[in-house]
CSV table of C-alpha atoms and ligand atoms in Angstrom, one decimal:
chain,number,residue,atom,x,y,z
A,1,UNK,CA,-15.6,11.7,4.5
A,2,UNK,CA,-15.1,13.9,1.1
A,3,UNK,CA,-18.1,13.4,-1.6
A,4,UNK,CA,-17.6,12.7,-5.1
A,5,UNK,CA,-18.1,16.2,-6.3
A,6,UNK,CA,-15.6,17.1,-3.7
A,7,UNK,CA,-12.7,16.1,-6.1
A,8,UNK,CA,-13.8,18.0,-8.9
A,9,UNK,CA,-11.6,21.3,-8.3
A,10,UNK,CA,-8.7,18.5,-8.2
A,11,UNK,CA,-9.8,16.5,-10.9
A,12,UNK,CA,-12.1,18.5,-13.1
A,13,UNK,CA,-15.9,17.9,-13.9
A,14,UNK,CA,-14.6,15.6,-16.6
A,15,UNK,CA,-13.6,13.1,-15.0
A,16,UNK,CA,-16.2,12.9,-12.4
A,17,UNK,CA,-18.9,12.8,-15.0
A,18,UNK,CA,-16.7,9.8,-16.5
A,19,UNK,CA,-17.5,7.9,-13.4
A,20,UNK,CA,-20.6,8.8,-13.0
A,21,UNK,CA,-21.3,7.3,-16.4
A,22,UNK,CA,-19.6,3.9,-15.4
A,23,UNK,CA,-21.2,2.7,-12.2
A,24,UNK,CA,-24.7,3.7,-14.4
A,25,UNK,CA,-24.1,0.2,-15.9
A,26,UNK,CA,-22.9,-1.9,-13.4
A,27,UNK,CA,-26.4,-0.9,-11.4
A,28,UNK,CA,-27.3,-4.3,-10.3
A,29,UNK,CA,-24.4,-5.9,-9.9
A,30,UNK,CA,-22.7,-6.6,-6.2
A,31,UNK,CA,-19.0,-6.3,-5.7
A,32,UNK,CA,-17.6,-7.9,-2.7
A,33,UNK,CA,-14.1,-7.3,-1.5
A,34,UNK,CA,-12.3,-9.4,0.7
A,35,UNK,CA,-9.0,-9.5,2.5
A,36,UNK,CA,-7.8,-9.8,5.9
A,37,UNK,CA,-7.3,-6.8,7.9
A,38,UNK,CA,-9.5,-4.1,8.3
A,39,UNK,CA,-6.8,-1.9,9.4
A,40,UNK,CA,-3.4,-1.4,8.5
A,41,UNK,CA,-0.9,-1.7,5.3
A,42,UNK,CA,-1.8,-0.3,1.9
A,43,UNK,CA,-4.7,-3.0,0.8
A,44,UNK,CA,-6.9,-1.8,3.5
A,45,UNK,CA,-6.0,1.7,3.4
A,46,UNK,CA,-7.2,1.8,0.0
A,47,UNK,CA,-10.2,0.1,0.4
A,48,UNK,CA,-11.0,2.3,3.4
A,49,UNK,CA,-11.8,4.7,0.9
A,50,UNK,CA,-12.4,2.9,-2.7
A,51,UNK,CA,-15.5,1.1,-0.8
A,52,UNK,CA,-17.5,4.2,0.2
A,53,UNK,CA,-16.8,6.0,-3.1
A,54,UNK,CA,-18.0,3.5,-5.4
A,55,UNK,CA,-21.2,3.0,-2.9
A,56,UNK,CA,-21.5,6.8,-3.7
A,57,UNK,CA,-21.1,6.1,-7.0
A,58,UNK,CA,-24.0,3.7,-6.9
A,59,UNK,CA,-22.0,0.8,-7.1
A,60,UNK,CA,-23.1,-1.8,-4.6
A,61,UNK,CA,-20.0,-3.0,-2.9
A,62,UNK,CA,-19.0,-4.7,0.4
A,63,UNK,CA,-16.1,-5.5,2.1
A,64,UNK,CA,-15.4,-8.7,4.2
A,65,UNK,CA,-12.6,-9.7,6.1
A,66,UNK,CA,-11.7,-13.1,6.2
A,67,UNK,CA,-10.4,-14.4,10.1
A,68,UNK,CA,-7.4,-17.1,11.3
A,69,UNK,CA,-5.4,-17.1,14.2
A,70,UNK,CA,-2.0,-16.2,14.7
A,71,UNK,CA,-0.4,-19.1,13.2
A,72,UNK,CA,-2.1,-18.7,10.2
A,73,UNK,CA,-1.2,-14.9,9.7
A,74,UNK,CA,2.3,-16.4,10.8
A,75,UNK,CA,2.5,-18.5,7.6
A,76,UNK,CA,1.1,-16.0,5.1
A,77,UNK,CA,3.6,-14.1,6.7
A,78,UNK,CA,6.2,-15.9,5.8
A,79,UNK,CA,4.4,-16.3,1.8
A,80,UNK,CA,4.6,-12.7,1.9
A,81,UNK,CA,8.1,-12.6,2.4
A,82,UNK,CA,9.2,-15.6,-0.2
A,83,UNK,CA,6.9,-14.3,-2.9
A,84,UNK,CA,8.8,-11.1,-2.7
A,85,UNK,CA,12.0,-13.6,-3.3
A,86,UNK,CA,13.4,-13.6,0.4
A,87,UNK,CA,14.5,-16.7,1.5
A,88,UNK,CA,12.3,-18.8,3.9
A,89,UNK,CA,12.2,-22.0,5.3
A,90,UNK,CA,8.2,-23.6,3.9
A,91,UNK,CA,7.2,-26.6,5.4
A,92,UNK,CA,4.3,-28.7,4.3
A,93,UNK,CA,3.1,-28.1,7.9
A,94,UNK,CA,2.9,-24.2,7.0
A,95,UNK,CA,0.9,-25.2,3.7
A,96,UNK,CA,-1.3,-27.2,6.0
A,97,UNK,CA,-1.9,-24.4,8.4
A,98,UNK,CA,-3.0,-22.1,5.5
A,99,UNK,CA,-4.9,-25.0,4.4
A,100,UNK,CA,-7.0,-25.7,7.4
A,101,UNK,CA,-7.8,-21.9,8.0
A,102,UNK,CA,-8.4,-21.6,4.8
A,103,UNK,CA,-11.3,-24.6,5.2
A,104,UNK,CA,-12.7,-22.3,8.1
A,105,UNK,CA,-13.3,-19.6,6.1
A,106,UNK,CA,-14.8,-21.4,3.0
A,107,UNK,CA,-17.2,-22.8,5.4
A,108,UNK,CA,-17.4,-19.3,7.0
A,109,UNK,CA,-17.3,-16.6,4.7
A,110,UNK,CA,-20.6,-16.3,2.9
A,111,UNK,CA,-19.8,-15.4,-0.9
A,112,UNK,CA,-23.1,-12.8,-2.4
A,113,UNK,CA,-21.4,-11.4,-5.1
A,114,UNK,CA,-21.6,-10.9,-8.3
A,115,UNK,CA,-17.9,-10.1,-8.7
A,116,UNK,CA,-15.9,-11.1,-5.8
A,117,UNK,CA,-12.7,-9.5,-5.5
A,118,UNK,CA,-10.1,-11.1,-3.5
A,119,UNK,CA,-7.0,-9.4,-2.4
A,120,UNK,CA,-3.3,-11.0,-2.2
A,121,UNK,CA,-2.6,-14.4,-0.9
A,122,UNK,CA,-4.2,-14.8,2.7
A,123,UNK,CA,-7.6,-15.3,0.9
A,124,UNK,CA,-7.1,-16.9,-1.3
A,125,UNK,CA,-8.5,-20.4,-1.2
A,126,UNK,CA,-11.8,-18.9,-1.3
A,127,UNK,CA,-12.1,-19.7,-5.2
A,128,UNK,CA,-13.5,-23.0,-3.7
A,129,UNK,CA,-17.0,-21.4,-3.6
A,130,UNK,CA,-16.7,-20.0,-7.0
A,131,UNK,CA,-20.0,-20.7,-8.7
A,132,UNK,CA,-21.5,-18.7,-11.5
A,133,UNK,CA,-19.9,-15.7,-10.4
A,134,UNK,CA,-16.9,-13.7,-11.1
A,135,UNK,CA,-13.9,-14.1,-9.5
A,136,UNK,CA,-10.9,-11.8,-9.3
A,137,UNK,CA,-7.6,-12.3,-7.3
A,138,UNK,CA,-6.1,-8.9,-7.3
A,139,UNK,CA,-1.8,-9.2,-6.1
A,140,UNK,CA,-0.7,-6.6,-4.2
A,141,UNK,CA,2.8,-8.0,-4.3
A,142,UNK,CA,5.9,-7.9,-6.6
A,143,UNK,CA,6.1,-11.3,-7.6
A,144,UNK,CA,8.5,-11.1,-10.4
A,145,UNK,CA,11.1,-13.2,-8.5
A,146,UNK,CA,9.0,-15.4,-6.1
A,147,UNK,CA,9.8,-18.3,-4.0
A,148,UNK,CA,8.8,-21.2,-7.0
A,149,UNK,CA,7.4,-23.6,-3.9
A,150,UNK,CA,5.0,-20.8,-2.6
A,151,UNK,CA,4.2,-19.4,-5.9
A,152,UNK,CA,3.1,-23.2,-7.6
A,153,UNK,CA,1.2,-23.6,-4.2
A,154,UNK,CA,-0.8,-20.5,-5.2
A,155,UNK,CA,-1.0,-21.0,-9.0
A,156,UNK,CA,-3.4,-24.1,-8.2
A,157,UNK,CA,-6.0,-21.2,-6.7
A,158,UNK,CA,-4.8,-18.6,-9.2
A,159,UNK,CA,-5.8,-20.2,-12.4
A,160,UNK,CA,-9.3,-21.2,-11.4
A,161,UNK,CA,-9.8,-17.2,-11.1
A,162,UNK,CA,-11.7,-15.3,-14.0
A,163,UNK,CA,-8.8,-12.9,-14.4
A,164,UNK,CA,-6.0,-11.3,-11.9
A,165,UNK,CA,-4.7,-7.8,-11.5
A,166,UNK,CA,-1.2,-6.9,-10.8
A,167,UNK,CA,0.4,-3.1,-10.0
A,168,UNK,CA,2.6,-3.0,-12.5
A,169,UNK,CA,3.6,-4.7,-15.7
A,170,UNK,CA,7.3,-5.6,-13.8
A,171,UNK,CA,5.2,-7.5,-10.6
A,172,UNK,CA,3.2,-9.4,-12.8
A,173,UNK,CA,4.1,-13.6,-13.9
A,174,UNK,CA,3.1,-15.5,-17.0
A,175,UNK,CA,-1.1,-16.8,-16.1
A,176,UNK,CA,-3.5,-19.1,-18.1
A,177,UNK,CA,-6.0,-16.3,-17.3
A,178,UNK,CA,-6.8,-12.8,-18.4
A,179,UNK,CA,-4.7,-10.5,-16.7
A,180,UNK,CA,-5.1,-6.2,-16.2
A,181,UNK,CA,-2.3,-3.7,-14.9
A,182,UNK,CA,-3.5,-1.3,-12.4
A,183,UNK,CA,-1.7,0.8,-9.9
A,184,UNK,CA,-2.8,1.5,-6.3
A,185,UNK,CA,-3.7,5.3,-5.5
A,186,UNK,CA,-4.0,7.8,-2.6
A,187,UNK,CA,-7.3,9.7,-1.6
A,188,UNK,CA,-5.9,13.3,-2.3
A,189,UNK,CA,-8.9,14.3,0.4
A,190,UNK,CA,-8.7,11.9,3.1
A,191,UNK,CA,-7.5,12.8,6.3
A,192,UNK,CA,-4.3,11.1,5.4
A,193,UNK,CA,-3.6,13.3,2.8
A,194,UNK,CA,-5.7,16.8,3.0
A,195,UNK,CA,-4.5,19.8,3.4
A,196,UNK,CA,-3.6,20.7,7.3
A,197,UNK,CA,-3.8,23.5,9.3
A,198,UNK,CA,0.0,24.7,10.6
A,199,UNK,CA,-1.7,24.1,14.1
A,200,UNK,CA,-2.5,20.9,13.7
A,201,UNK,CA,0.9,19.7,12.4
A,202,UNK,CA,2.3,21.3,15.7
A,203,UNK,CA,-0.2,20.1,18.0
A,204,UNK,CA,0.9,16.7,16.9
A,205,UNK,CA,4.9,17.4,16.9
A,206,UNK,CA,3.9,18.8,20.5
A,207,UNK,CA,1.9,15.6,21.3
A,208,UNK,CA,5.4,13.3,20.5
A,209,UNK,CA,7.6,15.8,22.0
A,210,UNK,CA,9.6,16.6,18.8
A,211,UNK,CA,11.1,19.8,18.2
A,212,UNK,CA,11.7,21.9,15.3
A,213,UNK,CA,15.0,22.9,16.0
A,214,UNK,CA,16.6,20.5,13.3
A,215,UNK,CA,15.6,19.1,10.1
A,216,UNK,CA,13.1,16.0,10.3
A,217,UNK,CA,13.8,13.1,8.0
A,218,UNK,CA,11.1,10.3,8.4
A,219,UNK,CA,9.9,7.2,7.5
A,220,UNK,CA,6.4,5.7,8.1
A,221,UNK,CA,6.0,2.0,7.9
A,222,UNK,CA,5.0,-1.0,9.6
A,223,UNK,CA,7.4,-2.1,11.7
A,224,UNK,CA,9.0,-4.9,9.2
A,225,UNK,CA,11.9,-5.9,8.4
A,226,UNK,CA,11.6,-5.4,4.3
A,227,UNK,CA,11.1,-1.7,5.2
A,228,UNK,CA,14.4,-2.1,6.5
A,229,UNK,CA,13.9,0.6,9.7
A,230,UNK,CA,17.2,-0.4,10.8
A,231,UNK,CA,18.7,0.5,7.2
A,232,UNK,CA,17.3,4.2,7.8
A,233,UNK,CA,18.7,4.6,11.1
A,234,UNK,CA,22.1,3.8,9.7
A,235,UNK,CA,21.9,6.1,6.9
A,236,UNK,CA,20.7,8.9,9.5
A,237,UNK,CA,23.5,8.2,11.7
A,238,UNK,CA,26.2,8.4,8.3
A,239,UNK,CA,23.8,11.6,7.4
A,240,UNK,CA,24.5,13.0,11.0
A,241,UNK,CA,28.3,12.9,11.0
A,242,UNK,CA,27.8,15.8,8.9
A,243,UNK,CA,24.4,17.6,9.5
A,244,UNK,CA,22.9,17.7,12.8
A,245,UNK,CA,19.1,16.1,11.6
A,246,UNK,CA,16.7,14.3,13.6
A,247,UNK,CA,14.8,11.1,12.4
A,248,UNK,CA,11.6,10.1,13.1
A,249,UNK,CA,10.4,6.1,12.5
A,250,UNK,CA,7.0,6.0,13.0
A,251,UNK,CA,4.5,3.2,12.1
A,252,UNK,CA,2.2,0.7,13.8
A,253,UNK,CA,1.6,-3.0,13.1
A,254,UNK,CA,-1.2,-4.5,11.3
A,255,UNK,CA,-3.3,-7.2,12.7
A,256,UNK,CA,-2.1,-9.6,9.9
A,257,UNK,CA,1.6,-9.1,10.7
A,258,UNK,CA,2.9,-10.7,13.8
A,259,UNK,CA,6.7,-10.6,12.9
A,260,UNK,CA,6.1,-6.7,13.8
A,261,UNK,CA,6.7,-6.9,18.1
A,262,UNK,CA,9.8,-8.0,17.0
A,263,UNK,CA,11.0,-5.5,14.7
A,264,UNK,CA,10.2,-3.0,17.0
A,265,UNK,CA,12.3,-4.3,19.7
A,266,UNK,CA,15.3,-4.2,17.4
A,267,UNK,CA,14.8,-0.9,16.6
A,268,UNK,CA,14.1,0.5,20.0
A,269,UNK,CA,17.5,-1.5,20.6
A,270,UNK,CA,19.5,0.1,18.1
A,271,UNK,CA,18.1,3.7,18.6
A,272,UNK,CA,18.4,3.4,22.5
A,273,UNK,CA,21.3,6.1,23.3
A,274,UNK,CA,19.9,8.8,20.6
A,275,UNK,CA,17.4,11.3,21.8
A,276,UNK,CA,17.2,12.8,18.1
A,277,UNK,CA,15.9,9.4,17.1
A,278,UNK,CA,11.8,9.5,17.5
A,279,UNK,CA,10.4,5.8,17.4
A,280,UNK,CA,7.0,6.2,17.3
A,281,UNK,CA,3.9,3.6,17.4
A,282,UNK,CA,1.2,5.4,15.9
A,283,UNK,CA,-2.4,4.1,16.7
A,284,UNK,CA,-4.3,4.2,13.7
A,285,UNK,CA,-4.5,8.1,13.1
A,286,UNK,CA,-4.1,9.3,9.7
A,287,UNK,CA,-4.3,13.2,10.8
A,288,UNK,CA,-1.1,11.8,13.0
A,289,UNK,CA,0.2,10.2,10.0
A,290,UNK,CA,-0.7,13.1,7.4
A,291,UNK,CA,1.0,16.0,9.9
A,292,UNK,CA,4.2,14.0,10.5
A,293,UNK,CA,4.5,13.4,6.5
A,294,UNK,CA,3.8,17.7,6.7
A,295,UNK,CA,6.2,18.2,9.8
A,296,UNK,CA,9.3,16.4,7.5
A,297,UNK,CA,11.6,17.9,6.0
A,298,UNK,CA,12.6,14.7,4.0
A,299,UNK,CA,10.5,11.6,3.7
A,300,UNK,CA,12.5,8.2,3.6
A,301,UNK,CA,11.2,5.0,2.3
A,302,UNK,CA,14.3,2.3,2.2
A,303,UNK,CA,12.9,-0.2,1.4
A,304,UNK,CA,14.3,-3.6,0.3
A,305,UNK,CA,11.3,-5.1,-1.4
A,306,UNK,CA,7.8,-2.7,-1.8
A,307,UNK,CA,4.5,-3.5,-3.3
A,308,UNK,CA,3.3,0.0,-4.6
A,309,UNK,CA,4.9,1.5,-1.8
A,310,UNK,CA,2.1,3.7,-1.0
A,311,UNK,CA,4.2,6.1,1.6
A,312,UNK,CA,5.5,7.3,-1.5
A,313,UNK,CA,2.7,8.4,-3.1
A,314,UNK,CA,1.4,10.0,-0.3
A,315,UNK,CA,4.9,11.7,0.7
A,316,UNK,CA,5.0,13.2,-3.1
A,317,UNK,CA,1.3,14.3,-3.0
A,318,UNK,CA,2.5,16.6,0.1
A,319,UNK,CA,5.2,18.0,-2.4
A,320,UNK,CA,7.8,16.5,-0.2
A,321,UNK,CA,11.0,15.6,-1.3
A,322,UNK,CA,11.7,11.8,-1.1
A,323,UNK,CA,14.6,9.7,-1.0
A,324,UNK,CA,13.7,6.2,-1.6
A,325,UNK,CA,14.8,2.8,-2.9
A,326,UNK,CA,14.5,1.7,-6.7
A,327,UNK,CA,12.6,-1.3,-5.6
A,328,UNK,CA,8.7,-2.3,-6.4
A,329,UNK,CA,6.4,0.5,-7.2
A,330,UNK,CA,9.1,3.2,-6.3
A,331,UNK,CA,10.5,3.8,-9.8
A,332,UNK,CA,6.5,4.3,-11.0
A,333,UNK,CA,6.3,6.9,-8.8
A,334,UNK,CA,9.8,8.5,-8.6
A,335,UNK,CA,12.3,9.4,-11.4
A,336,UNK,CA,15.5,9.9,-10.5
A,337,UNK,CA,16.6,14.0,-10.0
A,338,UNK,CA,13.8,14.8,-11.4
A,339,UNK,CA,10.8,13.8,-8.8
A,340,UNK,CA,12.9,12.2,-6.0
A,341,UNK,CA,15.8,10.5,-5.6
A,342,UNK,CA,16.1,6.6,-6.0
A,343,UNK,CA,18.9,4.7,-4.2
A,344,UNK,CA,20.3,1.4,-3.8
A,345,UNK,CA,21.8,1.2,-0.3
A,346,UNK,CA,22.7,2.6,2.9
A,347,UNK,CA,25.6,4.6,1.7
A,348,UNK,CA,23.1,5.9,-1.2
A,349,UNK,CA,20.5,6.8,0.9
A,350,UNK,CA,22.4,9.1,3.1
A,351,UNK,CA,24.5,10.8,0.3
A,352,UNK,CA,21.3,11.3,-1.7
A,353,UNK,CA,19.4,12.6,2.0
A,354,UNK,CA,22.8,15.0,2.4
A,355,UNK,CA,22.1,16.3,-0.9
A,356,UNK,CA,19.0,17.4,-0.3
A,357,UNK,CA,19.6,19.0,3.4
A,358,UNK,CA,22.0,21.1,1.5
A,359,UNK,CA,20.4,22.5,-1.5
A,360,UNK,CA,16.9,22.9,-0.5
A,361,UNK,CA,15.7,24.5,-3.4
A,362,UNK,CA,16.4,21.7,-5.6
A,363,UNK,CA,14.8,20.0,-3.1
A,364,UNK,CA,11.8,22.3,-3.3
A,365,UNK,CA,11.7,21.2,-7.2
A,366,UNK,CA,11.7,17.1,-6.8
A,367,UNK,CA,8.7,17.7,-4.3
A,368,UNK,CA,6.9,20.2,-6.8
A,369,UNK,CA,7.6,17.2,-9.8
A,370,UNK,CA,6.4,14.6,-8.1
A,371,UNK,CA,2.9,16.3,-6.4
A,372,UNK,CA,2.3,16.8,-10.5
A,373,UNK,CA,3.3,13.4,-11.3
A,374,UNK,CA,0.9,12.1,-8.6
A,375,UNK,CA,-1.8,14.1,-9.2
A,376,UNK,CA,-1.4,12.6,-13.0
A,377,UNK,CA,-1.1,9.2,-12.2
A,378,UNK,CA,-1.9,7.9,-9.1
A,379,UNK,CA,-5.4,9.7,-7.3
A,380,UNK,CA,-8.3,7.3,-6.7
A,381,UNK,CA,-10.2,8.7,-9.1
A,382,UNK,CA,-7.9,6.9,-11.6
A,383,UNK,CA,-8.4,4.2,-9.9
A,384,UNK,CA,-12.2,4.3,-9.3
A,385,UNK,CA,-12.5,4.2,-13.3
A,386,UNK,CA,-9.6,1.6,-14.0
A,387,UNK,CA,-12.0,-0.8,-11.6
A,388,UNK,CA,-15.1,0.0,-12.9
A,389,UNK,CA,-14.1,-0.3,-16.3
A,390,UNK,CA,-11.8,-3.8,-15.0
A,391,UNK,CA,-16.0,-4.9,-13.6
A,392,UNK,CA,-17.3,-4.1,-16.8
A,393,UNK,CA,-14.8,-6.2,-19.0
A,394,UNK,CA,-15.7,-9.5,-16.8
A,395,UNK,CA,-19.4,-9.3,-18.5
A,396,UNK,CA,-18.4,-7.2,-21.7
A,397,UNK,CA,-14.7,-8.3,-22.8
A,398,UNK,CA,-15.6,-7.7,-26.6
A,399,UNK,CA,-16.5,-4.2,-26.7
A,400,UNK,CA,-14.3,-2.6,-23.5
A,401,UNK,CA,-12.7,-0.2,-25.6
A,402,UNK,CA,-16.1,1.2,-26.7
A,403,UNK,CA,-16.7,2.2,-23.3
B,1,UDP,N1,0.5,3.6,7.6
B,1,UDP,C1,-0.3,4.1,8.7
B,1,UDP,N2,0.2,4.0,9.9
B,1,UDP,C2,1.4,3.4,10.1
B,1,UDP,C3,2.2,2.9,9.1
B,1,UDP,C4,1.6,2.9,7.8
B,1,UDP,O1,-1.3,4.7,8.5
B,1,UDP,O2,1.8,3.4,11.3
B,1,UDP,C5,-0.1,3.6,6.3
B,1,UDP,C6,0.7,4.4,5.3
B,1,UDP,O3,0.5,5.8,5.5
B,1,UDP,C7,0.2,3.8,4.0
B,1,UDP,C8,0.0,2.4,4.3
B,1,UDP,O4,-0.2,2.3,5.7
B,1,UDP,O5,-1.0,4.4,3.6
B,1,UDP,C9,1.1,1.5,3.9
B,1,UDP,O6,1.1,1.2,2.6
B,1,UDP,P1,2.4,0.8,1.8
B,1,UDP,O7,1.9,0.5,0.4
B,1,UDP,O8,3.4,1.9,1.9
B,1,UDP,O9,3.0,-0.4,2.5
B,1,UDP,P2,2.4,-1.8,3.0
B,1,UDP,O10,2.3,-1.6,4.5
B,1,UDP,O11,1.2,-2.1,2.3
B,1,UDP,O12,3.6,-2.8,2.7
């Protein structure tokens, strides 16, 4: 796993020595992270690799993973989906399901730090065992157009929270508490995202049995249905009539998503008769993940709602060029013609996808913009200081622009 000082020829000595200076004064102070999957989807990916850097860094911090049983992750589930504004059917026997896992875990979970930093809704509840610590719910969703019933559910657990953080100014709602703006990031030198060697991308096109023969569009997602897989293979297909292209839908399922079997089956069902359709089921393996995203010649993401959406950032970071839907995070990370193209639909999708199949140099440019934007924006050592300094505030609030 890459050191600190590893990111300096990315990042410059600068901004390392910033961080540096940062986790000096929270020496003494525990952070403890918790969520509910370990592995897969963007929460645990980042924390995969924010929780050893700020250990580097000094910074004492621990990650727990709260537990529940199918049902449970069935129900927060279906929050997920009505906070993002689809519609669902919420009983009060889903509210008591949460509740009553919820219960297990406050009795459970043992709560040591000084910050504890709780991540989207599954958690929650936890702010039961709030004592004289600090509390932070951070939302990984766009909740700018929630389900009201699920959202005033939450709100009773939200507002007895020190402060909450939101991705983006457009995700975030009107709170009684103190609330900071910070965007996820990619690990420019984890193995999802470092540079590979030619062999290694074909070793693993080799290992799925896909040729080069034609171009590769892809998208990598959890199999669900606000990724919209079946949306991709229709814009393929339109893409197809016209330029022979192969498309790969690779993803795996994450242990806090059982609507993802499902999914799967629908899109093995609609992909059934075309061998130049790769559905893949990744295990966890982000040299797979990292060589596919290198293998493409196109990276889709289509989806109908996103978080961050933090496929993208990882497809630009490869300087791939990236046809994607203006939903979420998207639009922070792509602007339109000039570091990927944004689209709205199936028909858009594939027009915007033909476009790029035939003019590959301008192509070649979107990919080159957005790897700068990125690399601006969106690397984790942005994000190591924008949490340090987000720490700091909780005990300092009066003099956080001195820092
Ligand atoms: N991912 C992966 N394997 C898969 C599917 C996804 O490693 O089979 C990773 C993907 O590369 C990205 C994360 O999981 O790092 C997904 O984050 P994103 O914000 O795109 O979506 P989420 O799943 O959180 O909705």
């Amino acid at each position: 796993m890459a050191k600190i000082e590893e990111y300096i020829p990315l990042v410059g000595q600068a901004v390392i020595d910033d961080l540096r200076l940062l986790s000096e004064r929270l020496k003494g102070k525990v952070i403890q992270h918790i969520n509910s999957t370990p592995v897969g989807g963007g929460v645990a990916e980042i924390l995969n690799r924010m929780v050893p850097l700020l250990r580097e860094l000094g910074v004492d911090t621990k990650w727990d993973v709260i537990k529940g049983e199918e049902q449970f992750f069935g129900v927060t589930k279906k929050f997920h989906n009505a906070l993002h504004g689809r519609a669902e059917e919420i009983t009060q026997r889903d509210f008591d399901i949460f509740m009553q896992t919820s219960q297990e875990n406050i009795e459970n979970v043992d709560i040591y730090g000084d910050i504890v930093f709780v991540h989207d809704p599954q958690p929650i509840a936890l702010i039961k065992k709030k004592a004289t610590n600090k509390w932070l719910w951070r939302c990984h969703i766009d909740v700018s157009d929630p389900n009201l019933k699920v959202w005033g559910f939450l709100m009773d657990f939200i507002v007895q929270y020190d402060s909450a953080v939101f991705s983006a100014p457009a995700f975030s709602r009107k709170l009684p508490i103190r609330q900071f703006l910070i965007p996820p990031s990619i690990d420019p030198l984890s193995d999802k995202n470092k540079e590979l060697p030619e062999e290694t991308i074909n070793a693993v096109l080799r290992k799925y049995n896909i040729k080069k023969d034609k171009p590769i569009l892809i998208q990598i997602s959890r199999f669900d249905r606000l990724k919209d897989p079946i949306g991709v293979i229709d814009a393929y297909l339109r893409v197809k009539k016209y330029i022979d292209c192969q498309l790969i839908l690779a993803g795996g399922t994450a242990d806090d998503d059982p609507e993802g079997f499902k999914v799967l089956e629908e899109v093995k069902e609609k992909a059934k008769n075309d061998p130049d359709i790769h559905i893949l089921l990744l295990p966890q393996n982000d040299i797979e993940v990292n060589a596919l995203q290198r293998a493409s010649d196109i990276i889709v993401q289509k989806s109908l709602k996103e978080g961050f959406g933090l496929t993208v950032a990882e497809a630009l970071w490869k300087a791939k060029p990236v046809v994607a839907s203006n939903v979420g995070g998207i639009p922070l990370q792509i602007k339109h013609k000039y570091s990927g193209l944004l689209c709205h639909s199936v028909e858009g999708a594939s027009f915007a996808i033909k476009q790029l199949l035939s003019s590959p140099a301008y192509a070649m440019k979107l990919g080159e913009n957005g790897r700068e934007h990125i690399k601006n924006n969106f690397l984790i050592t942005r994000h190591l200081r924008d949490y340090m300094l987000l720490f700091l505030s909780l005990y300092h609030p009066e003099d956080i622009v001195n820092l």
